[in-house]
PDB file of C-alpha atoms in Angstrom:
ATOM      1  CA  UNK A   1      -1.359  13.621  -1.512  1.00  0.00           C
ATOM      2  CA  UNK A   2      -2.278  15.167  -4.862  1.00  0.00           C
ATOM      3  CA  UNK A   3       1.416  15.303  -5.760  1.00  0.00           C
ATOM      4  CA  UNK A   4       1.968  11.644  -4.848  1.00  0.00           C
ATOM      5  CA  UNK A   5      -1.078  10.617  -6.904  1.00  0.00           C
ATOM      6  CA  UNK A   6       0.135  12.771  -9.810  1.00  0.00           C
ATOM      7  CA  UNK A   7       3.598  11.211  -9.721  1.00  0.00           C
ATOM      8  CA  UNK A   8       2.128   7.703  -9.582  1.00  0.00           C
ATOM      9  CA  UNK A   9      -0.227   8.525 -12.442  1.00  0.00           C
ATOM     10  CA  UNK A  10       2.647   9.846 -14.558  1.00  0.00           C
ATOM     11  CA  UNK A  11       4.747   6.768 -13.735  1.00  0.00           C
ATOM     12  CA  UNK A  12       1.881   4.468 -14.669  1.00  0.00           C
ATOM     13  CA  UNK A  13       1.257   6.337 -17.928  1.00  0.00           C
ATOM     14  CA  UNK A  14       4.984   6.185 -18.698  1.00  0.00           C
ATOM     15  CA  UNK A  15       4.839   2.445 -18.126  1.00  0.00           C
ATOM     16  CA  UNK A  16       1.876   2.105 -20.480  1.00  0.00           C
ATOM     17  CA  UNK A  17       3.206   4.485 -23.124  1.00  0.00           C
ATOM     18  CA  UNK A  18       6.904   3.626 -23.249  1.00  0.00           C
ATOM     19  CA  UNK A  19       6.821  -0.021 -22.262  1.00  0.00           C
ATOM     20  CA  UNK A  20       8.699   0.411 -18.982  1.00  0.00           C
ATOM     21  CA  UNK A  21       8.249  -2.416 -16.546  1.00  0.00           C
ATOM     22  CA  UNK A  22       7.554  -1.725 -12.880  1.00  0.00           C
ATOM     23  CA  UNK A  23      11.048  -3.060 -12.166  1.00  0.00           C
ATOM     24  CA  UNK A  24      12.440  -0.217 -14.302  1.00  0.00           C
ATOM     25  CA  UNK A  25      10.451   2.273 -12.224  1.00  0.00           C
ATOM     26  CA  UNK A  26      11.220   0.931  -8.737  1.00  0.00           C
ATOM     27  CA  UNK A  27      14.667  -0.647  -9.134  1.00  0.00           C
ATOM     28  CA  UNK A  28      16.680   2.600  -9.197  1.00  0.00           C
ATOM     29  CA  UNK A  29      17.705   5.279  -6.695  1.00  0.00           C
ATOM     30  CA  UNK A  30      14.575   7.455  -6.927  1.00  0.00           C
ATOM     31  CA  UNK A  31      12.203   4.507  -7.099  1.00  0.00           C
ATOM     32  CA  UNK A  32      13.743   2.968  -3.990  1.00  0.00           C
ATOM     33  CA  UNK A  33      13.739   6.360  -2.208  1.00  0.00           C
ATOM     34  CA  UNK A  34      10.074   7.142  -3.003  1.00  0.00           C
ATOM     35  CA  UNK A  35       8.475   3.712  -2.636  1.00  0.00           C
ATOM     36  CA  UNK A  36      10.900   2.356  -0.017  1.00  0.00           C
ATOM     37  CA  UNK A  37      10.548   5.577   1.965  1.00  0.00           C
ATOM     38  CA  UNK A  38       6.767   5.351   1.747  1.00  0.00           C
ATOM     39  CA  UNK A  39       6.660   1.759   3.038  1.00  0.00           C
ATOM     40  CA  UNK A  40       9.272   2.385   5.752  1.00  0.00           C
ATOM     41  CA  UNK A  41       7.471   5.500   6.996  1.00  0.00           C
ATOM     42  CA  UNK A  42       4.120   3.695   6.976  1.00  0.00           C
ATOM     43  CA  UNK A  43       5.678   0.842   8.980  1.00  0.00           C
ATOM     44  CA  UNK A  44       7.053   3.327  11.520  1.00  0.00           C
ATOM     45  CA  UNK A  45       3.732   5.169  11.858  1.00  0.00           C
ATOM     46  CA  UNK A  46       1.921   1.898  12.566  1.00  0.00           C
ATOM     47  CA  UNK A  47       4.482   0.158  14.780  1.00  0.00           C
ATOM     48  CA  UNK A  48       5.716   3.126  16.840  1.00  0.00           C
ATOM     49  CA  UNK A  49       3.748   3.939  20.020  1.00  0.00           C
ATOM     50  CA  UNK A  50       3.050   7.457  18.755  1.00  0.00           C
ATOM     51  CA  UNK A  51       2.998   8.658  15.165  1.00  0.00           C
ATOM     52  CA  UNK A  52       5.268  11.347  13.784  1.00  0.00           C
ATOM     53  CA  UNK A  53       3.237  14.562  13.527  1.00  0.00           C
ATOM     54  CA  UNK A  54       4.132  17.686  11.583  1.00  0.00           C
ATOM     55  CA  UNK A  55       2.828  20.897  13.121  1.00  0.00           C
ATOM     56  CA  UNK A  56       2.359  23.499  10.410  1.00  0.00           C
ATOM     57  CA  UNK A  57       0.172  26.644  10.168  1.00  0.00           C
ATOM     58  CA  UNK A  58      -2.832  25.740   8.000  1.00  0.00           C
ATOM     59  CA  UNK A  59      -4.962  28.848   8.358  1.00  0.00           C
ATOM     60  CA  UNK A  60      -8.296  29.063  10.110  1.00  0.00           C
ATOM     61  CA  UNK A  61     -10.326  26.400   8.315  1.00  0.00           C
ATOM     62  CA  UNK A  62      -8.268  23.179   8.463  1.00  0.00           C
ATOM     63  CA  UNK A  63      -7.493  21.580  11.834  1.00  0.00           C
ATOM     64  CA  UNK A  64      -5.350  18.783  10.476  1.00  0.00           C
ATOM     65  CA  UNK A  65      -4.797  16.559   7.487  1.00  0.00           C
ATOM     66  CA  UNK A  66      -3.474  13.156   6.508  1.00  0.00           C
ATOM     67  CA  UNK A  67      -1.589  12.351   3.315  1.00  0.00           C
ATOM     68  CA  UNK A  68      -0.345   8.766   3.159  1.00  0.00           C
ATOM     69  CA  UNK A  69       1.993   8.254   6.111  1.00  0.00           C
ATOM     70  CA  UNK A  70       2.044  11.972   6.977  1.00  0.00           C
ATOM     71  CA  UNK A  71      -0.043  13.518   9.738  1.00  0.00           C
ATOM     72  CA  UNK A  72      -0.199  17.303   9.856  1.00  0.00           C
ATOM     73  CA  UNK A  73      -1.824  19.340  12.611  1.00  0.00           C
ATOM     74  CA  UNK A  74      -2.513  23.044  12.384  1.00  0.00           C
ATOM     75  CA  UNK A  75      -0.133  24.864  14.731  1.00  0.00           C
ATOM     76  CA  UNK A  76      -2.823  27.502  15.302  1.00  0.00           C
ATOM     77  CA  UNK A  77      -4.981  24.949  17.153  1.00  0.00           C
ATOM     78  CA  UNK A  78      -4.797  25.091  20.944  1.00  0.00           C
ATOM     79  CA  UNK A  79      -2.950  22.281  22.727  1.00  0.00           C
ATOM     80  CA  UNK A  80      -6.194  21.013  24.221  1.00  0.00           C
ATOM     81  CA  UNK A  81      -7.449  19.902  20.809  1.00  0.00           C
ATOM     82  CA  UNK A  82      -4.221  18.634  19.254  1.00  0.00           C
ATOM     83  CA  UNK A  83      -4.577  15.084  20.655  1.00  0.00           C
ATOM     84  CA  UNK A  84      -8.126  15.000  19.248  1.00  0.00           C
ATOM     85  CA  UNK A  85      -7.012  15.957  15.763  1.00  0.00           C
ATOM     86  CA  UNK A  86      -4.062  13.565  15.871  1.00  0.00           C
ATOM     87  CA  UNK A  87      -6.478  10.780  16.845  1.00  0.00           C
ATOM     88  CA  UNK A  88      -8.745  11.809  13.946  1.00  0.00           C
ATOM     89  CA  UNK A  89      -5.918  11.841  11.405  1.00  0.00           C
ATOM     90  CA  UNK A  90      -4.415   8.624  12.795  1.00  0.00           C
ATOM     91  CA  UNK A  91      -7.715   6.890  12.019  1.00  0.00           C
ATOM     92  CA  UNK A  92      -7.379   8.102   8.398  1.00  0.00           C
ATOM     93  CA  UNK A  93      -3.794   6.774   8.381  1.00  0.00           C
ATOM     94  CA  UNK A  94      -5.061   3.359   9.568  1.00  0.00           C
ATOM     95  CA  UNK A  95      -7.758   3.409   6.852  1.00  0.00           C
ATOM     96  CA  UNK A  96      -5.017   4.198   4.339  1.00  0.00           C
ATOM     97  CA  UNK A  97      -2.874   1.352   5.739  1.00  0.00           C
ATOM     98  CA  UNK A  98      -5.639  -1.233   5.289  1.00  0.00           C
ATOM     99  CA  UNK A  99      -6.858  -0.099   1.842  1.00  0.00           C
ATOM    100  CA  UNK A 100      -3.428   0.777   0.438  1.00  0.00           C
ATOM    101  CA  UNK A 101      -1.920   3.737  -1.388  1.00  0.00           C
ATOM    102  CA  UNK A 102      -4.474   3.851  -4.203  1.00  0.00           C
ATOM    103  CA  UNK A 103      -7.350   2.027  -2.533  1.00  0.00           C
ATOM    104  CA  UNK A 104      -8.298   4.557   0.135  1.00  0.00           C
ATOM    105  CA  UNK A 105      -8.928   7.608  -2.077  1.00  0.00           C
ATOM    106  CA  UNK A 106     -11.468   5.979  -4.448  1.00  0.00           C
ATOM    107  CA  UNK A 107     -13.384   4.401  -1.545  1.00  0.00           C
ATOM    108  CA  UNK A 108     -13.592   7.794   0.224  1.00  0.00           C
ATOM    109  CA  UNK A 109     -14.760   9.462  -3.010  1.00  0.00           C
ATOM    110  CA  UNK A 110     -17.383   6.764  -3.701  1.00  0.00           C
ATOM    111  CA  UNK A 111     -18.669   7.115  -0.138  1.00  0.00           C
ATOM    112  CA  UNK A 112     -18.763  10.930  -0.493  1.00  0.00           C
ATOM    113  CA  UNK A 113     -20.690  10.600  -3.783  1.00  0.00           C
ATOM    114  CA  UNK A 114     -23.085   8.089  -2.210  1.00  0.00           C
ATOM    115  CA  UNK A 115     -23.798  10.409   0.730  1.00  0.00           C
ATOM    116  CA  UNK A 116     -24.294  13.380  -1.607  1.00  0.00           C
ATOM    117  CA  UNK A 117     -26.688  11.429  -3.857  1.00  0.00           C
ATOM    118  CA  UNK A 118     -28.743  10.274  -0.863  1.00  0.00           C
ATOM    119  CA  UNK A 119     -29.162  13.853   0.345  1.00  0.00           C
ATOM    120  CA  UNK A 120     -26.613  13.681   3.149  1.00  0.00           C
ATOM    121  CA  UNK A 121     -23.505  15.799   3.692  1.00  0.00           C
ATOM    122  CA  UNK A 122     -20.688  14.405   1.557  1.00  0.00           C
ATOM    123  CA  UNK A 123     -18.101  15.189   4.248  1.00  0.00           C
ATOM    124  CA  UNK A 124     -19.775  15.060   7.648  1.00  0.00           C
ATOM    125  CA  UNK A 125     -21.793  11.897   6.867  1.00  0.00           C
ATOM    126  CA  UNK A 126     -18.931  10.153   5.066  1.00  0.00           C
ATOM    127  CA  UNK A 127     -18.381   6.815   6.834  1.00  0.00           C
ATOM    128  CA  UNK A 128     -14.597   7.327   6.944  1.00  0.00           C
ATOM    129  CA  UNK A 129     -15.048  10.746   8.561  1.00  0.00           C
ATOM    130  CA  UNK A 130     -17.638   9.439  11.039  1.00  0.00           C
ATOM    131  CA  UNK A 131     -15.134   6.792  12.200  1.00  0.00           C
ATOM    132  CA  UNK A 132     -12.324   9.373  12.385  1.00  0.00           C
ATOM    133  CA  UNK A 133     -14.423  11.744  14.505  1.00  0.00           C
ATOM    134  CA  UNK A 134     -15.239   8.874  16.865  1.00  0.00           C
ATOM    135  CA  UNK A 135     -11.529   8.056  17.305  1.00  0.00           C
ATOM    136  CA  UNK A 136     -10.851  11.760  17.866  1.00  0.00           C
ATOM    137  CA  UNK A 137     -13.396  11.681  20.693  1.00  0.00           C
ATOM    138  CA  UNK A 138     -11.530   8.784  22.296  1.00  0.00           C
ATOM    139  CA  UNK A 139      -8.494  11.040  22.449  1.00  0.00           C
ATOM    140  CA  UNK A 140     -10.578  13.568  24.319  1.00  0.00           C
ATOM    141  CA  UNK A 141     -11.804  11.090  26.938  1.00  0.00           C
ATOM    142  CA  UNK A 142      -8.340   9.518  27.255  1.00  0.00           C
ATOM    143  CA  UNK A 143      -9.201   6.034  25.952  1.00  0.00           C
ATOM    144  CA  UNK A 144      -6.884   6.329  22.929  1.00  0.00           C
ATOM    145  CA  UNK A 145      -3.191   5.936  23.690  1.00  0.00           C
ATOM    146  CA  UNK A 146      -2.015   7.665  20.494  1.00  0.00           C
ATOM    147  CA  UNK A 147      -0.808  11.099  21.580  1.00  0.00           C
ATOM    148  CA  UNK A 148       0.312  14.278  19.904  1.00  0.00           C
ATOM    149  CA  UNK A 149       4.114  14.369  19.773  1.00  0.00           C
ATOM    150  CA  UNK A 150       5.303  16.876  17.162  1.00  0.00           C
ATOM    151  CA  UNK A 151       8.477  16.105  15.206  1.00  0.00           C
ATOM    152  CA  UNK A 152       8.537  19.345  13.235  1.00  0.00           C
ATOM    153  CA  UNK A 153       6.891  22.532  14.391  1.00  0.00           C
ATOM    154  CA  UNK A 154       6.467  25.659  12.297  1.00  0.00           C
ATOM    155  CA  UNK A 155       4.760  28.339  14.314  1.00  0.00           C
ATOM    156  CA  UNK A 156       1.914  30.209  12.643  1.00  0.00           C
ATOM    157  CA  UNK A 157       0.057  33.413  13.347  1.00  0.00           C
TER     158      UNK A 157
ATOM    159  CA  UNK B   1      -2.491 -12.179  -2.680  1.00  0.00           C
ATOM    160  CA  UNK B   2      -6.052 -13.520  -2.589  1.00  0.00           C
ATOM    161  CA  UNK B   3      -5.750 -14.097   1.153  1.00  0.00           C
ATOM    162  CA  UNK B   4      -4.477 -10.571   1.725  1.00  0.00           C
ATOM    163  CA  UNK B   5      -7.354  -9.129  -0.279  1.00  0.00           C
ATOM    164  CA  UNK B   6      -9.777 -11.369   1.590  1.00  0.00           C
ATOM    165  CA  UNK B   7      -8.297 -10.205   4.897  1.00  0.00           C
ATOM    166  CA  UNK B   8      -8.749  -6.554   3.899  1.00  0.00           C
ATOM    167  CA  UNK B   9     -12.370  -7.238   2.853  1.00  0.00           C
ATOM    168  CA  UNK B  10     -13.130  -9.159   6.068  1.00  0.00           C
ATOM    169  CA  UNK B  11     -11.551  -6.380   8.170  1.00  0.00           C
ATOM    170  CA  UNK B  12     -13.584  -3.767   6.314  1.00  0.00           C
ATOM    171  CA  UNK B  13     -16.803  -5.769   6.728  1.00  0.00           C
ATOM    172  CA  UNK B  14     -16.043  -6.187  10.452  1.00  0.00           C
ATOM    173  CA  UNK B  15     -15.476  -2.443  10.696  1.00  0.00           C
ATOM    174  CA  UNK B  16     -18.763  -1.810   8.874  1.00  0.00           C
ATOM    175  CA  UNK B  17     -21.050  -4.256  10.675  1.00  0.00           C
ATOM    176  CA  UNK B  18     -19.575  -4.245  14.161  1.00  0.00           C
ATOM    177  CA  UNK B  19     -18.673  -0.576  14.228  1.00  0.00           C
ATOM    178  CA  UNK B  20     -14.946  -1.123  14.663  1.00  0.00           C
ATOM    179  CA  UNK B  21     -12.772   1.757  13.633  1.00  0.00           C
ATOM    180  CA  UNK B  22      -9.640   1.060  11.606  1.00  0.00           C
ATOM    181  CA  UNK B  23      -7.577   2.338  14.550  1.00  0.00           C
ATOM    182  CA  UNK B  24      -8.976  -0.503  16.672  1.00  0.00           C
ATOM    183  CA  UNK B  25      -8.144  -3.011  13.937  1.00  0.00           C
ATOM    184  CA  UNK B  26      -4.602  -1.736  13.395  1.00  0.00           C
ATOM    185  CA  UNK B  27      -3.830  -1.052  17.068  1.00  0.00           C
ATOM    186  CA  UNK B  28      -4.860  -4.612  18.024  1.00  0.00           C
ATOM    187  CA  UNK B  29      -1.667  -6.705  18.520  1.00  0.00           C
ATOM    188  CA  UNK B  30      -2.660  -9.043  15.667  1.00  0.00           C
ATOM    189  CA  UNK B  31      -3.550  -6.128  13.379  1.00  0.00           C
ATOM    190  CA  UNK B  32      -0.330  -4.358  14.258  1.00  0.00           C
ATOM    191  CA  UNK B  33       1.673  -7.495  13.460  1.00  0.00           C
ATOM    192  CA  UNK B  34      -0.059  -8.105  10.118  1.00  0.00           C
ATOM    193  CA  UNK B  35      -0.245  -4.516   8.844  1.00  0.00           C
ATOM    194  CA  UNK B  36       3.046  -3.329  10.395  1.00  0.00           C
ATOM    195  CA  UNK B  37       4.780  -6.514   9.247  1.00  0.00           C
ATOM    196  CA  UNK B  38       3.426  -6.064   5.718  1.00  0.00           C
ATOM    197  CA  UNK B  39       4.760  -2.497   5.418  1.00  0.00           C
ATOM    198  CA  UNK B  40       8.114  -3.396   7.050  1.00  0.00           C
ATOM    199  CA  UNK B  41       8.652  -6.324   4.698  1.00  0.00           C
ATOM    200  CA  UNK B  42       7.543  -4.303   1.664  1.00  0.00           C
ATOM    201  CA  UNK B  43      10.035  -1.561   2.654  1.00  0.00           C
ATOM    202  CA  UNK B  44      12.797  -4.154   2.936  1.00  0.00           C
ATOM    203  CA  UNK B  45      11.926  -5.794  -0.387  1.00  0.00           C
ATOM    204  CA  UNK B  46      11.844  -2.448  -2.205  1.00  0.00           C
ATOM    205  CA  UNK B  47      14.941  -0.864  -0.607  1.00  0.00           C
ATOM    206  CA  UNK B  48      17.250  -3.856  -0.293  1.00  0.00           C
ATOM    207  CA  UNK B  49      19.286  -4.974  -3.324  1.00  0.00           C
ATOM    208  CA  UNK B  50      19.077  -8.481  -1.836  1.00  0.00           C
ATOM    209  CA  UNK B  51      15.376  -9.382  -1.849  1.00  0.00           C
ATOM    210  CA  UNK B  52      14.188 -11.989   0.595  1.00  0.00           C
ATOM    211  CA  UNK B  53      13.218 -15.107  -1.335  1.00  0.00           C
ATOM    212  CA  UNK B  54      11.632 -18.208   0.126  1.00  0.00           C
ATOM    213  CA  UNK B  55      12.808 -21.353  -1.631  1.00  0.00           C
ATOM    214  CA  UNK B  56      10.251 -24.110  -1.330  1.00  0.00           C
ATOM    215  CA  UNK B  57      10.248 -27.514  -2.987  1.00  0.00           C
ATOM    216  CA  UNK B  58       7.163 -27.600  -5.176  1.00  0.00           C
ATOM    217  CA  UNK B  59       6.426 -28.898  -8.623  1.00  0.00           C
ATOM    218  CA  UNK B  60       3.096 -27.089  -8.957  1.00  0.00           C
ATOM    219  CA  UNK B  61       4.590 -23.811 -10.201  1.00  0.00           C
ATOM    220  CA  UNK B  62       8.017 -22.293 -10.697  1.00  0.00           C
ATOM    221  CA  UNK B  63       7.311 -19.358  -8.413  1.00  0.00           C
ATOM    222  CA  UNK B  64       4.663 -17.206  -6.797  1.00  0.00           C
ATOM    223  CA  UNK B  65       4.341 -13.682  -5.410  1.00  0.00           C
ATOM    224  CA  UNK B  66       2.042 -12.900  -2.504  1.00  0.00           C
ATOM    225  CA  UNK B  67       2.273  -9.338  -1.228  1.00  0.00           C
ATOM    226  CA  UNK B  68       5.889  -8.846  -0.093  1.00  0.00           C
ATOM    227  CA  UNK B  69       6.704 -12.564  -0.347  1.00  0.00           C
ATOM    228  CA  UNK B  70       8.519 -14.193  -3.260  1.00  0.00           C
ATOM    229  CA  UNK B  71       8.540 -17.976  -3.352  1.00  0.00           C
ATOM    230  CA  UNK B  72      10.468 -20.049  -5.891  1.00  0.00           C
ATOM    231  CA  UNK B  73      10.678 -23.766  -6.524  1.00  0.00           C
ATOM    232  CA  UNK B  74      13.876 -24.926  -4.816  1.00  0.00           C
ATOM    233  CA  UNK B  75      13.986 -28.030  -7.036  1.00  0.00           C
ATOM    234  CA  UNK B  76      14.354 -25.990 -10.234  1.00  0.00           C
ATOM    235  CA  UNK B  77      17.803 -25.248 -11.629  1.00  0.00           C
ATOM    236  CA  UNK B  78      19.648 -22.232 -10.205  1.00  0.00           C
ATOM    237  CA  UNK B  79      19.389 -20.201 -13.418  1.00  0.00           C
ATOM    238  CA  UNK B  80      15.688 -20.986 -13.611  1.00  0.00           C
ATOM    239  CA  UNK B  81      15.277 -19.821 -10.017  1.00  0.00           C
ATOM    240  CA  UNK B  82      17.022 -16.529 -10.810  1.00  0.00           C
ATOM    241  CA  UNK B  83      14.708 -15.925 -13.765  1.00  0.00           C
ATOM    242  CA  UNK B  84      11.686 -16.782 -11.648  1.00  0.00           C
ATOM    243  CA  UNK B  85      12.799 -14.392  -8.893  1.00  0.00           C
ATOM    244  CA  UNK B  86      13.090 -11.623 -11.515  1.00  0.00           C
ATOM    245  CA  UNK B  87       9.564 -12.453 -12.742  1.00  0.00           C
ATOM    246  CA  UNK B  88       8.047 -12.527  -9.257  1.00  0.00           C
ATOM    247  CA  UNK B  89       9.928  -9.402  -8.159  1.00  0.00           C
ATOM    248  CA  UNK B  90       8.276  -7.556 -11.060  1.00  0.00           C
ATOM    249  CA  UNK B  91       4.902  -8.605  -9.600  1.00  0.00           C
ATOM    250  CA  UNK B  92       6.092  -7.394  -6.179  1.00  0.00           C
ATOM    251  CA  UNK B  93       6.928  -4.001  -7.685  1.00  0.00           C
ATOM    252  CA  UNK B  94       3.536  -3.913  -9.460  1.00  0.00           C
ATOM    253  CA  UNK B  95       2.074  -4.611  -6.032  1.00  0.00           C
ATOM    254  CA  UNK B  96       4.148  -1.808  -4.479  1.00  0.00           C
ATOM    255  CA  UNK B  97       3.279   0.837  -7.079  1.00  0.00           C
ATOM    256  CA  UNK B  98      -0.414   0.020  -7.542  1.00  0.00           C
ATOM    257  CA  UNK B  99      -1.071  -1.063  -3.907  1.00  0.00           C
ATOM    258  CA  UNK B 100      -2.251  -4.567  -3.136  1.00  0.00           C
ATOM    259  CA  UNK B 101      -6.022  -4.164  -3.475  1.00  0.00           C
ATOM    260  CA  UNK B 102      -5.916  -2.066  -6.643  1.00  0.00           C
ATOM    261  CA  UNK B 103      -3.299  -4.347  -8.223  1.00  0.00           C
ATOM    262  CA  UNK B 104      -5.485  -7.378  -7.561  1.00  0.00           C
ATOM    263  CA  UNK B 105      -8.531  -5.641  -9.068  1.00  0.00           C
ATOM    264  CA  UNK B 106      -6.559  -4.406 -12.125  1.00  0.00           C
ATOM    265  CA  UNK B 107      -4.947  -7.823 -12.631  1.00  0.00           C
ATOM    266  CA  UNK B 108      -8.326  -9.544 -12.465  1.00  0.00           C
ATOM    267  CA  UNK B 109      -9.970  -7.010 -14.810  1.00  0.00           C
ATOM    268  CA  UNK B 110      -7.089  -7.369 -17.272  1.00  0.00           C
ATOM    269  CA  UNK B 111      -7.491 -11.171 -17.189  1.00  0.00           C
ATOM    270  CA  UNK B 112     -11.237 -10.843 -17.814  1.00  0.00           C
ATOM    271  CA  UNK B 113     -10.602  -8.359 -20.652  1.00  0.00           C
ATOM    272  CA  UNK B 114      -8.105 -10.679 -22.361  1.00  0.00           C
ATOM    273  CA  UNK B 115     -10.429 -13.663 -21.933  1.00  0.00           C
ATOM    274  CA  UNK B 116     -13.413 -11.718 -23.309  1.00  0.00           C
ATOM    275  CA  UNK B 117     -11.528 -10.726 -26.479  1.00  0.00           C
ATOM    276  CA  UNK B 118     -10.462 -14.318 -27.063  1.00  0.00           C
ATOM    277  CA  UNK B 119      -6.892 -14.108 -25.752  1.00  0.00           C
ATOM    278  CA  UNK B 120      -5.210 -16.177 -23.088  1.00  0.00           C
ATOM    279  CA  UNK B 121      -6.216 -14.727 -19.706  1.00  0.00           C
ATOM    280  CA  UNK B 122      -2.769 -15.476 -18.244  1.00  0.00           C
ATOM    281  CA  UNK B 123      -0.153 -15.199 -21.002  1.00  0.00           C
ATOM    282  CA  UNK B 124      -1.744 -12.110 -22.615  1.00  0.00           C
ATOM    283  CA  UNK B 125      -2.326 -10.349 -19.291  1.00  0.00           C
ATOM    284  CA  UNK B 126      -0.400  -7.042 -19.388  1.00  0.00           C
ATOM    285  CA  UNK B 127       1.061  -7.575 -15.901  1.00  0.00           C
ATOM    286  CA  UNK B 128       2.287 -11.049 -16.870  1.00  0.00           C
ATOM    287  CA  UNK B 129       3.732  -9.797 -20.154  1.00  0.00           C
ATOM    288  CA  UNK B 130       5.789  -7.202 -18.230  1.00  0.00           C
ATOM    289  CA  UNK B 131       6.953  -9.889 -15.807  1.00  0.00           C
ATOM    290  CA  UNK B 132       7.948 -12.194 -18.690  1.00  0.00           C
ATOM    291  CA  UNK B 133       9.721  -9.260 -20.349  1.00  0.00           C
ATOM    292  CA  UNK B 134      11.890  -8.812 -17.228  1.00  0.00           C
ATOM    293  CA  UNK B 135      12.398 -12.567 -16.967  1.00  0.00           C
ATOM    294  CA  UNK B 136      13.544 -12.606 -20.606  1.00  0.00           C
ATOM    295  CA  UNK B 137      16.063  -9.808 -19.865  1.00  0.00           C
ATOM    296  CA  UNK B 138      17.514 -11.866 -17.021  1.00  0.00           C
ATOM    297  CA  UNK B 139      17.650 -14.953 -19.198  1.00  0.00           C
ATOM    298  CA  UNK B 140      19.570 -12.974 -21.839  1.00  0.00           C
ATOM    299  CA  UNK B 141      22.001 -11.459 -19.380  1.00  0.00           C
ATOM    300  CA  UNK B 142      20.647  -7.917 -19.728  1.00  0.00           C
ATOM    301  CA  UNK B 143      20.371  -7.568 -15.979  1.00  0.00           C
ATOM    302  CA  UNK B 144      23.215  -8.898 -13.876  1.00  0.00           C
ATOM    303  CA  UNK B 145      24.459  -8.973 -10.301  1.00  0.00           C
ATOM    304  CA  UNK B 146      21.295 -10.418  -8.852  1.00  0.00           C
ATOM    305  CA  UNK B 147      21.442 -12.004  -5.430  1.00  0.00           C
ATOM    306  CA  UNK B 148      18.931 -13.627  -3.119  1.00  0.00           C
ATOM    307  CA  UNK B 149      18.611 -14.367   0.545  1.00  0.00           C
ATOM    308  CA  UNK B 150      16.985 -17.757   0.839  1.00  0.00           C
ATOM    309  CA  UNK B 151      14.959 -19.493   3.492  1.00  0.00           C
ATOM    310  CA  UNK B 152      15.136 -23.238   3.009  1.00  0.00           C
ATOM    311  CA  UNK B 153      12.258 -25.478   4.069  1.00  0.00           C
TER     312      UNK B 153
END
């Protein structure tokens, strides 16, 4: 996600600094590949019955993560919990889909800052995380139809 | 564009006040159609060299961009329509790079900034200047081989 934001920031600065139009940025091979790929993958993740999930070893502290249209689950997590984490990350993907590429991050950060300033936990009490944990729980009780189906698995320790 | 932003705000307010999660909103058939359709159409408009253009007979404006949709006045001359498509496609790309909500906020802030410093809120808007720059290139033959797929009403 940081890389995508960095690339977009550089592109935007290039536009400002060198007078490129957005047509110059998007209307070429790499622009079509990056932005077209992003929109096509987002469309697939939303319209397909189950999202594409990458299963990668992420150590002992991170269970899963979402970056734009990508959902990653830690391959070290036991199968019992994988549906829960996919449900959790799918909620973040849906938040991203509604707010847009740039919209989601600032809202999450503002909410984290608000929770921190009011004495709450910036992560656990964050509204976006509260919703995601609730959706993860639906996976556990079987009320969420989105299931863990890995497309790429890299086994960890 | 305004309607899309309004929809996003209403959805977010619904999620906030009624406790809906975004998964419920997006997984609902209507939500899936709107959000999935938006991303599918945006992917098509960005990837395809033949953007989908809706030609509509109107004298109110030469063209308009709303999310992934480009509408041009079908009663304008063909060359004028091509230039307008180039202009509106620039807005579509601005929309694609900045994302709809942020683009709308930036566009509005830029308009307010230009108005506050005594400039024209529309013609001096940075996003409009870029779009007119592209339109000018089309008008001067700097960009060629432009095609459209049209839906006639």
